[in-house]
Short mmCIF file of C-alpha atoms in Angstrom, two decimals:
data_model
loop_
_atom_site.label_atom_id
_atom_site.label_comp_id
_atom_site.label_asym_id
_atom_site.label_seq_id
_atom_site.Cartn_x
_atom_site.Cartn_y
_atom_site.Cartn_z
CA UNK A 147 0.00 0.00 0.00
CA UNK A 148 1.53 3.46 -1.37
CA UNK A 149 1.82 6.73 -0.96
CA UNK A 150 1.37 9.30 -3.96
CA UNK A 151 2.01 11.97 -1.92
CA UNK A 152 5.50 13.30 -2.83
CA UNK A 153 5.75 17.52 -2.58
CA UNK A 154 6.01 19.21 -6.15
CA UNK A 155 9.08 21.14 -7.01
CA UNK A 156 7.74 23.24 -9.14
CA UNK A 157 3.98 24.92 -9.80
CA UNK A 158 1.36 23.41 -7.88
CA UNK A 159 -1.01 21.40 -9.89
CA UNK A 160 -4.88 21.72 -9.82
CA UNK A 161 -6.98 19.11 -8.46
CA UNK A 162 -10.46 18.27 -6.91
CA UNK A 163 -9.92 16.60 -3.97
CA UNK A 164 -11.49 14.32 -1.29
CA UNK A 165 -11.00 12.92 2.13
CA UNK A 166 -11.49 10.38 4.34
CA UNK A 167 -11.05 6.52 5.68
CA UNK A 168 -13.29 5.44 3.21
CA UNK A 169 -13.70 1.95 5.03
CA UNK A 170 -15.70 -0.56 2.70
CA UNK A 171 -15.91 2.19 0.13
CA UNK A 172 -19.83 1.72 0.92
CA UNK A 173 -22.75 3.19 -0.94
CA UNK A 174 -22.42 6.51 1.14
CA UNK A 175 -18.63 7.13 -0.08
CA UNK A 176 -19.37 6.28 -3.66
CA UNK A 177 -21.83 8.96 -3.84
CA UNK A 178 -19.26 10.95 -2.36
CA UNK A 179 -16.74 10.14 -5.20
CA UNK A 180 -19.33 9.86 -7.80
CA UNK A 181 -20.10 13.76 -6.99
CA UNK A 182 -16.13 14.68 -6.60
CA UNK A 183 -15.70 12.73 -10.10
CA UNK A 184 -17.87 14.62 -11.90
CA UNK A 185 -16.57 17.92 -10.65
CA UNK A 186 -13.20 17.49 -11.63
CA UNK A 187 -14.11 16.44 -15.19
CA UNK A 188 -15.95 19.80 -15.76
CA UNK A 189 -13.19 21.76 -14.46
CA UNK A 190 -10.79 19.31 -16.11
CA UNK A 191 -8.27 18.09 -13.69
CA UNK A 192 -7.46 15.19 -12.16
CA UNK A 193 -8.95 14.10 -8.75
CA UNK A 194 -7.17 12.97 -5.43
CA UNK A 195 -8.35 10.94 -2.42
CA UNK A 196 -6.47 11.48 0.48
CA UNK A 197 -6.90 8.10 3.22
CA UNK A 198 -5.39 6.63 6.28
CA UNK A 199 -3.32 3.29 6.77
CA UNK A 200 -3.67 2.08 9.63
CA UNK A 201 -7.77 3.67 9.83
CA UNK A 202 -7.50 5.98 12.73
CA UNK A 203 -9.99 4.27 14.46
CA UNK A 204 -7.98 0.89 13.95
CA UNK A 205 -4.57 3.05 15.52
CA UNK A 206 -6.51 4.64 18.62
CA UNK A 207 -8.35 1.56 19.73
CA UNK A 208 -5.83 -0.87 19.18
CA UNK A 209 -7.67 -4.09 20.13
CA UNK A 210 -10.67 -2.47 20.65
CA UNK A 211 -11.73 -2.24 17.56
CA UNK A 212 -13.75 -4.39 16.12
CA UNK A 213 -11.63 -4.32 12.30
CA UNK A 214 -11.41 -2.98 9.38
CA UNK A 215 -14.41 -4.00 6.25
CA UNK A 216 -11.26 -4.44 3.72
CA UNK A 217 -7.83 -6.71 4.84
CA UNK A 218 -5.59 -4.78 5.29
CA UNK A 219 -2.79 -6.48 3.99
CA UNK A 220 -5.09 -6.46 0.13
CA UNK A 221 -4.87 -3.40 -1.56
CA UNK A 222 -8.69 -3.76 -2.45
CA UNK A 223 -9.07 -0.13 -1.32
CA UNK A 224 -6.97 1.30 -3.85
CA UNK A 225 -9.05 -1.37 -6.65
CA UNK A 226 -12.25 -0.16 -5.79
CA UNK A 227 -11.09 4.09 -5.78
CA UNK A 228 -9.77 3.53 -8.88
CA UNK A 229 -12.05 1.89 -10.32
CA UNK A 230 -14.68 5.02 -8.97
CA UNK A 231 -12.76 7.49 -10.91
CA UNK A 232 -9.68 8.93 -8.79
CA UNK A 233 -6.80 9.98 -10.91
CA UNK A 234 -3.87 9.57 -7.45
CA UNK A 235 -4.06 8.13 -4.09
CA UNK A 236 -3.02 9.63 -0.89
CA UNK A 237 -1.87 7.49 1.50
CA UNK A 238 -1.12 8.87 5.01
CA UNK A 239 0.76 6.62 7.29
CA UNK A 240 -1.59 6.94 10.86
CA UNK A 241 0.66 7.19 13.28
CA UNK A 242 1.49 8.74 17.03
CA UNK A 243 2.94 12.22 14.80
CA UNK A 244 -0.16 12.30 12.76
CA UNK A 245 -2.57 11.68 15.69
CA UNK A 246 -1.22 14.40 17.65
CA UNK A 247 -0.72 16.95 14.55
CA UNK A 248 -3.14 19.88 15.49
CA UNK A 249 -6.16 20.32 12.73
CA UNK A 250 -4.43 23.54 11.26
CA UNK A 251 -1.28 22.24 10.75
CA UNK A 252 -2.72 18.76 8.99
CA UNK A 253 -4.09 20.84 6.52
CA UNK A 254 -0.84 22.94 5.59
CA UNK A 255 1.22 20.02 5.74
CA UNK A 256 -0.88 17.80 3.66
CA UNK A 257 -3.74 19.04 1.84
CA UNK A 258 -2.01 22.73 0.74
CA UNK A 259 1.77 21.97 0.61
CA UNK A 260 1.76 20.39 -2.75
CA UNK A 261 -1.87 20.35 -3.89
CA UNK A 262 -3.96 22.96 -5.68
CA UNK A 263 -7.51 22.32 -4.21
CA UNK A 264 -10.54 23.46 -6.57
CA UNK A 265 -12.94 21.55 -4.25
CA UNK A 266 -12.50 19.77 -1.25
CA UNK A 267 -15.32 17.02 -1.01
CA UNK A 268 -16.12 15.42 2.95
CA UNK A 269 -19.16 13.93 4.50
CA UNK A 270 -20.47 15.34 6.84
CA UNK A 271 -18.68 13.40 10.13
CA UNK A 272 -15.66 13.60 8.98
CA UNK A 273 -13.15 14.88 11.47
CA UNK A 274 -9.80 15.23 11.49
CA UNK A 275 -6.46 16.43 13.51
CA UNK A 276 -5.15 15.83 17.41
CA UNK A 277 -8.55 14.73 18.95
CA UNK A 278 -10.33 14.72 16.02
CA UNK A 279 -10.79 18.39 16.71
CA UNK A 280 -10.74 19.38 12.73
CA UNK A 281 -14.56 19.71 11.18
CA UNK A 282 -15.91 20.58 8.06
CA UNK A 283 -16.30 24.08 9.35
CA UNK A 284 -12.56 24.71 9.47
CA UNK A 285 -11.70 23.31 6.27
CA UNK A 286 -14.10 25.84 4.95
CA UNK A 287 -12.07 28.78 6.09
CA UNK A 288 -9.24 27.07 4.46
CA UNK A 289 -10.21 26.63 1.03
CA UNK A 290 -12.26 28.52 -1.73
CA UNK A 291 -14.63 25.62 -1.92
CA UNK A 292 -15.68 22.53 0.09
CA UNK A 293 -18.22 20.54 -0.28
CA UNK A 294 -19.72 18.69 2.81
CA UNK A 295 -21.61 15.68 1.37
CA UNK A 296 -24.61 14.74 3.73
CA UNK A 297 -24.61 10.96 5.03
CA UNK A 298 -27.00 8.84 2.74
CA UNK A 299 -29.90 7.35 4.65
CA UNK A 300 -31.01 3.90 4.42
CA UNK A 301 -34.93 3.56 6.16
CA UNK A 302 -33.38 2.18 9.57
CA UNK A 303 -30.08 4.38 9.75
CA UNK A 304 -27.57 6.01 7.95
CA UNK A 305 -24.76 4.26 5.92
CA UNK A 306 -21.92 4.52 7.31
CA UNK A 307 -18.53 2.16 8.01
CA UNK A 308 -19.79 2.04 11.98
CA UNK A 309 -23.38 0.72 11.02
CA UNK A 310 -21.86 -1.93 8.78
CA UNK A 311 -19.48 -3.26 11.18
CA UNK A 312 -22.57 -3.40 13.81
CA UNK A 313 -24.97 -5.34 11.18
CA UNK A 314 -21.87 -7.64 10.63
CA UNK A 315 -20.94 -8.62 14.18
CA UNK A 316 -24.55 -9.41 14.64
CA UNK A 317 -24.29 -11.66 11.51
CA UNK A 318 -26.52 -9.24 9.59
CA UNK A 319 -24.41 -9.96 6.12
CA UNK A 320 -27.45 -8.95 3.78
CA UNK A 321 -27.87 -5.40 5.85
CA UNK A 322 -23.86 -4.96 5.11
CA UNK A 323 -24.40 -5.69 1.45
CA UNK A 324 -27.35 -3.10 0.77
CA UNK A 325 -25.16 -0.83 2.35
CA UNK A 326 -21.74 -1.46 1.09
CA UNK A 327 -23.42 -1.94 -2.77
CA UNK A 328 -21.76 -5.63 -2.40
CA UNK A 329 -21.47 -8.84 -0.37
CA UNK A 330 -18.69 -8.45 2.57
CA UNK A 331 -16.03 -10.80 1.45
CA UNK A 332 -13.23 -12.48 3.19
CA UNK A 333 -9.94 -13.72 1.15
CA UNK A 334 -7.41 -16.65 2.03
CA UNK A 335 -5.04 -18.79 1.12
CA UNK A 336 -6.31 -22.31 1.43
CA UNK A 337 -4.10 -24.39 4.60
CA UNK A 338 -4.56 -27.64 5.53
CA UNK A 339 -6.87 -28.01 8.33
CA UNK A 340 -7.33 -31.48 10.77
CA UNK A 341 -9.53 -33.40 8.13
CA UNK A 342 -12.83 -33.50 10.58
CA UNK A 343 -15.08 -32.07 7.78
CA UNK A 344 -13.99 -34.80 5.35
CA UNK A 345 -14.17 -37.42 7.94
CA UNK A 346 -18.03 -36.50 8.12
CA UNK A 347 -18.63 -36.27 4.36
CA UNK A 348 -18.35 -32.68 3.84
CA UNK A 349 -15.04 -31.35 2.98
CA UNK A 350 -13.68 -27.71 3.62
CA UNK A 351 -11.70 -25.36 2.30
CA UNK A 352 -9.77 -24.21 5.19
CA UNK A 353 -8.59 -20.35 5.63
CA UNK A 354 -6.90 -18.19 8.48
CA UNK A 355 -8.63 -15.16 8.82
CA UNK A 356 -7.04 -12.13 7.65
CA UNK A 357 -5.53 -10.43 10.86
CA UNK A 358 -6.96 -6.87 10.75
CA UNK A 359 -10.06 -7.14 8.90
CA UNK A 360 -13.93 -7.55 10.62
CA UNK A 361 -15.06 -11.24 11.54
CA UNK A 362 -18.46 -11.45 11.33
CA UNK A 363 -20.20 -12.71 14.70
CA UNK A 364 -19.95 -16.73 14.43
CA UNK A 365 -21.66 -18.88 12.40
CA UNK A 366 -23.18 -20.58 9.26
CA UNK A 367 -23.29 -18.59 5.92
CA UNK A 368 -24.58 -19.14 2.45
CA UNK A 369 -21.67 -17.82 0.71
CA UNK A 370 -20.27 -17.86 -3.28
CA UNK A 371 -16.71 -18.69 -3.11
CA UNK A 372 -14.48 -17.55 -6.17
CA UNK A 373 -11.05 -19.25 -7.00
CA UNK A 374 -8.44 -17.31 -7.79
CA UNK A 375 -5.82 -18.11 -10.11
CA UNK A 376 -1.63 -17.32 -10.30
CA UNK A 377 -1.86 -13.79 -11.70
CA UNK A 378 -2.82 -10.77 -9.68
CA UNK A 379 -4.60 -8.77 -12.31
CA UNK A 380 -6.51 -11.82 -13.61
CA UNK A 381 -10.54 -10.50 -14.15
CA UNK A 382 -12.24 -11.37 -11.18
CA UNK A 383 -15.82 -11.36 -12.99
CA UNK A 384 -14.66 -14.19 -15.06
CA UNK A 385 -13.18 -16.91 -12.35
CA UNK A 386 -14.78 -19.99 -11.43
CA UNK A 387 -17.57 -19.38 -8.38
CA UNK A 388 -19.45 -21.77 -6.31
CA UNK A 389 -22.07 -22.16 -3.76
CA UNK A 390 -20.55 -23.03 -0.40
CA UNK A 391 -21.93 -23.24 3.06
CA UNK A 392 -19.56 -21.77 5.20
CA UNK A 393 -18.63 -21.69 9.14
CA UNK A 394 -16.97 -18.85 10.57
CA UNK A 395 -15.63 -19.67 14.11
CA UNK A 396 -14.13 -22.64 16.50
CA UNK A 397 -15.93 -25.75 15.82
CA UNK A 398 -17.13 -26.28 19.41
CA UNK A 399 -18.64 -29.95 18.48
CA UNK A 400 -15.45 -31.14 17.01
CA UNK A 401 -12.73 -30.28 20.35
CA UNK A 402 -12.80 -26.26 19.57
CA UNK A 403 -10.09 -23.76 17.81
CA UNK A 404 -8.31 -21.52 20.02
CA UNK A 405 -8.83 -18.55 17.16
CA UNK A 406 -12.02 -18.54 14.80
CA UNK A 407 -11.35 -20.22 11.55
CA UNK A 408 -12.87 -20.06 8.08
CA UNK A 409 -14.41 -23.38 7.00
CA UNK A 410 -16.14 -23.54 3.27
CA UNK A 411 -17.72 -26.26 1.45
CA UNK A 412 -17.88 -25.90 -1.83
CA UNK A 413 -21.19 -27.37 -3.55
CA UNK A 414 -20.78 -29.32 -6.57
CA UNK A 415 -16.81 -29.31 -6.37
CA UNK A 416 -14.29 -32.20 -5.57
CA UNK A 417 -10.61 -30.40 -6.82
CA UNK A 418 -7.78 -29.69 -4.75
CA UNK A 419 -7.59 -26.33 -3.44
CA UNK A 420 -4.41 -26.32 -0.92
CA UNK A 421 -2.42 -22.98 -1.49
CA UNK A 422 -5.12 -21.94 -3.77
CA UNK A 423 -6.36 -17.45 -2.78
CA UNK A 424 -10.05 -18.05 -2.17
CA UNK A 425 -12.91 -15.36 -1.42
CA UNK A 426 -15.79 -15.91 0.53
CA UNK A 427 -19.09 -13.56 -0.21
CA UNK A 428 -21.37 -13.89 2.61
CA UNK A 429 -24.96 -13.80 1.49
CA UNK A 430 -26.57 -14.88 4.64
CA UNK A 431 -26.09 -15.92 8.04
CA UNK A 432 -28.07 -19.54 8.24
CA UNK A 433 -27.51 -20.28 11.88
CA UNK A 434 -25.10 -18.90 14.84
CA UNK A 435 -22.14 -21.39 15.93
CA UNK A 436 -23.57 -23.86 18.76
CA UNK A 437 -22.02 -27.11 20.37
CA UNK A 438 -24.08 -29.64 19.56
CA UNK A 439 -25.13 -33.26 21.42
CA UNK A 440 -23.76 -35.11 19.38
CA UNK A 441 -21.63 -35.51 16.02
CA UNK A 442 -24.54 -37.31 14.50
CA UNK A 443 -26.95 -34.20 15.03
CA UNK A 444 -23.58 -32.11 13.57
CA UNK A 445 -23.91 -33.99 10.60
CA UNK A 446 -27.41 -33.86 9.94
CA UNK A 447 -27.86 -29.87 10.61
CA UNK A 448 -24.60 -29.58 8.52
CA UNK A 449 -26.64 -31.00 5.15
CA UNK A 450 -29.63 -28.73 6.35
CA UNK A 451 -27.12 -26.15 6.03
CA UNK A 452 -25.70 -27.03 2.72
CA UNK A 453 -29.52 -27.98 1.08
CA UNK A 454 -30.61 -24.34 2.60
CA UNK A 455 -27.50 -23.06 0.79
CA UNK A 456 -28.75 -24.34 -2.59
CA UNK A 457 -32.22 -23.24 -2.23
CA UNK A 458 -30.71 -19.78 -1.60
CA UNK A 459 -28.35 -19.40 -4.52
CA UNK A 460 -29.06 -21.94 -7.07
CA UNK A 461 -32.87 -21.12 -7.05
CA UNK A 462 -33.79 -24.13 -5.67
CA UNK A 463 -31.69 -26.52 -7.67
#
């Protein structure tokens, strides 16, 4: 994950800019971008995105926080604002200096320094500076033109990075996907686990969860699972996807994990997927974890789970 940030030596160039953590680059933030897009193509200049890596949140909570909606160790971020339209990215390292840098001096030292700024586009919340003390309001004094973008209201709250992590750690996956314009997704490399779901019948694909990102509260999921293959900008609309009923957590039946694992059975596949990247889209939670009686009860609510599964995403195939 880079930084575009380097100063200018010479004349200052002209751009339209916007800021912000832009965690899950929901529905909210692409209208955001979608408005700061089209600005800077009638003035005719490129447009910028300043961000944060670590999120700020993720730096001042430390394990507090509940993790980020992208891993961040993928540079799906920078995919998905490019893909909206921004010209450069601005990657600020979050660190101890930057969360004590007053609000005034962030924005010389930053956002005037080396940038031009025709428009300035926020939301509404964002804040910014030592204790978050920087609003909206100041930037305004600071620049010819900001726009403050309201928060975009679903009917039971706004959408925001905050709400979606709430839906998710309640196991609310379809809430998080009519926000976030998407299903929440969570990528792996395929390890060799201890064989139990074979043993029973139903193989899994086995991944460690990305350290840093959201796990959604435990569970079953209906999920599509996409393969990925050897080369990094391979077309992800065109790999191979399957059905898979997948458990998120520590297998209480079956002895327990000490950390939550990723567990996915593929429908209607029989390859070999050790070392193989994997993402999981969770479509919806089917059940929450639970220690059964008995392995025999396991095994019959685990083809409940996979039949339930196919109803849901093969349309009752």
């Amino acid at each position: 994950m880079g930084s575009n940030c380097a100063h200018n030596n010479g004349e200052k160039q002209n751009f339209v800019a916007a800021i912000g953590g832009f965690d899950g680059l929901h529905r909210g933030h692409a209208a955001l971008l979608h408005q700061a897009k089209q600005k800077a193509q009638m003035l005719e200049v490129p447009l910028v995105v300043f961000t944060f890596a670590p999120l700020p949140k993720a730096y001042l909570k430390g394990d507090g926080f509940s993790g980020s909606l992208f891993n961040p160790e993928s540079n799906e971020k920078e995919k998905l604002l490019t893909a909206a339209g921004v010209d450069r990215i601005c990657t600020l390292k979050f660190d101890e200096k930057l969360a004590h840098l007053p609000a005034h001096d962030f924005i010389d030292t930053y956002l005037r320094r080396s940038f031009n700024i025709k428009d300035l586009f926020v939301g509404e919340n964002f804040t910014f500076g030592e204790g978050g003390k920087g609003a909206p309001a100041l930037l305004q004094e600071c620049f010819e033109k900001v726009t403050i973008v309201p928060l975009l209201k679903a009917p039971s709250s706004v959408i925001s990075s905050s709400t979606i992590r709430q839906a998710l750690l309640a196991g609310d996956v379809e809430k998080a996907e009519a926000f976030l314009g998407r299903p929440y997704s969570l990528s792996g490399i395929v390890v060799h686990g201890k064989g139990q779901g074979r043993a029973l019948g139903f193989p899994t694909a086995n991944v460690h969860l990305p350290k840093g990102q959201l796990v959604p509260q435990s569970g079953v999921y209906a999920a599509e699972v996409t393969i990925h293959g050897s080369s990094s900008s391979e077309d992800f609309s065109a790999l191979p996807r399957y059905m898979a009923a997948v458990n998120i957590g520590t297998a209480p039946t079956l002895g327990g994990a000490t950390q939550p694992i990723l567990e996915a059975h593929l429908l209607d596949f029989s390859d070999d997927l050790y070392g193989k990247t994997i993402t999981v889209a969770l479509k919806k939670q089917l059940r929450q974890e639970k220690k059964f009686s008995s392995v025999t009860e396991l095994v019959d609510t685990v083809q409940l789970n996979i039949d339930q599964t196919r109803k849901l995403l093969g349309g009752g195939k």
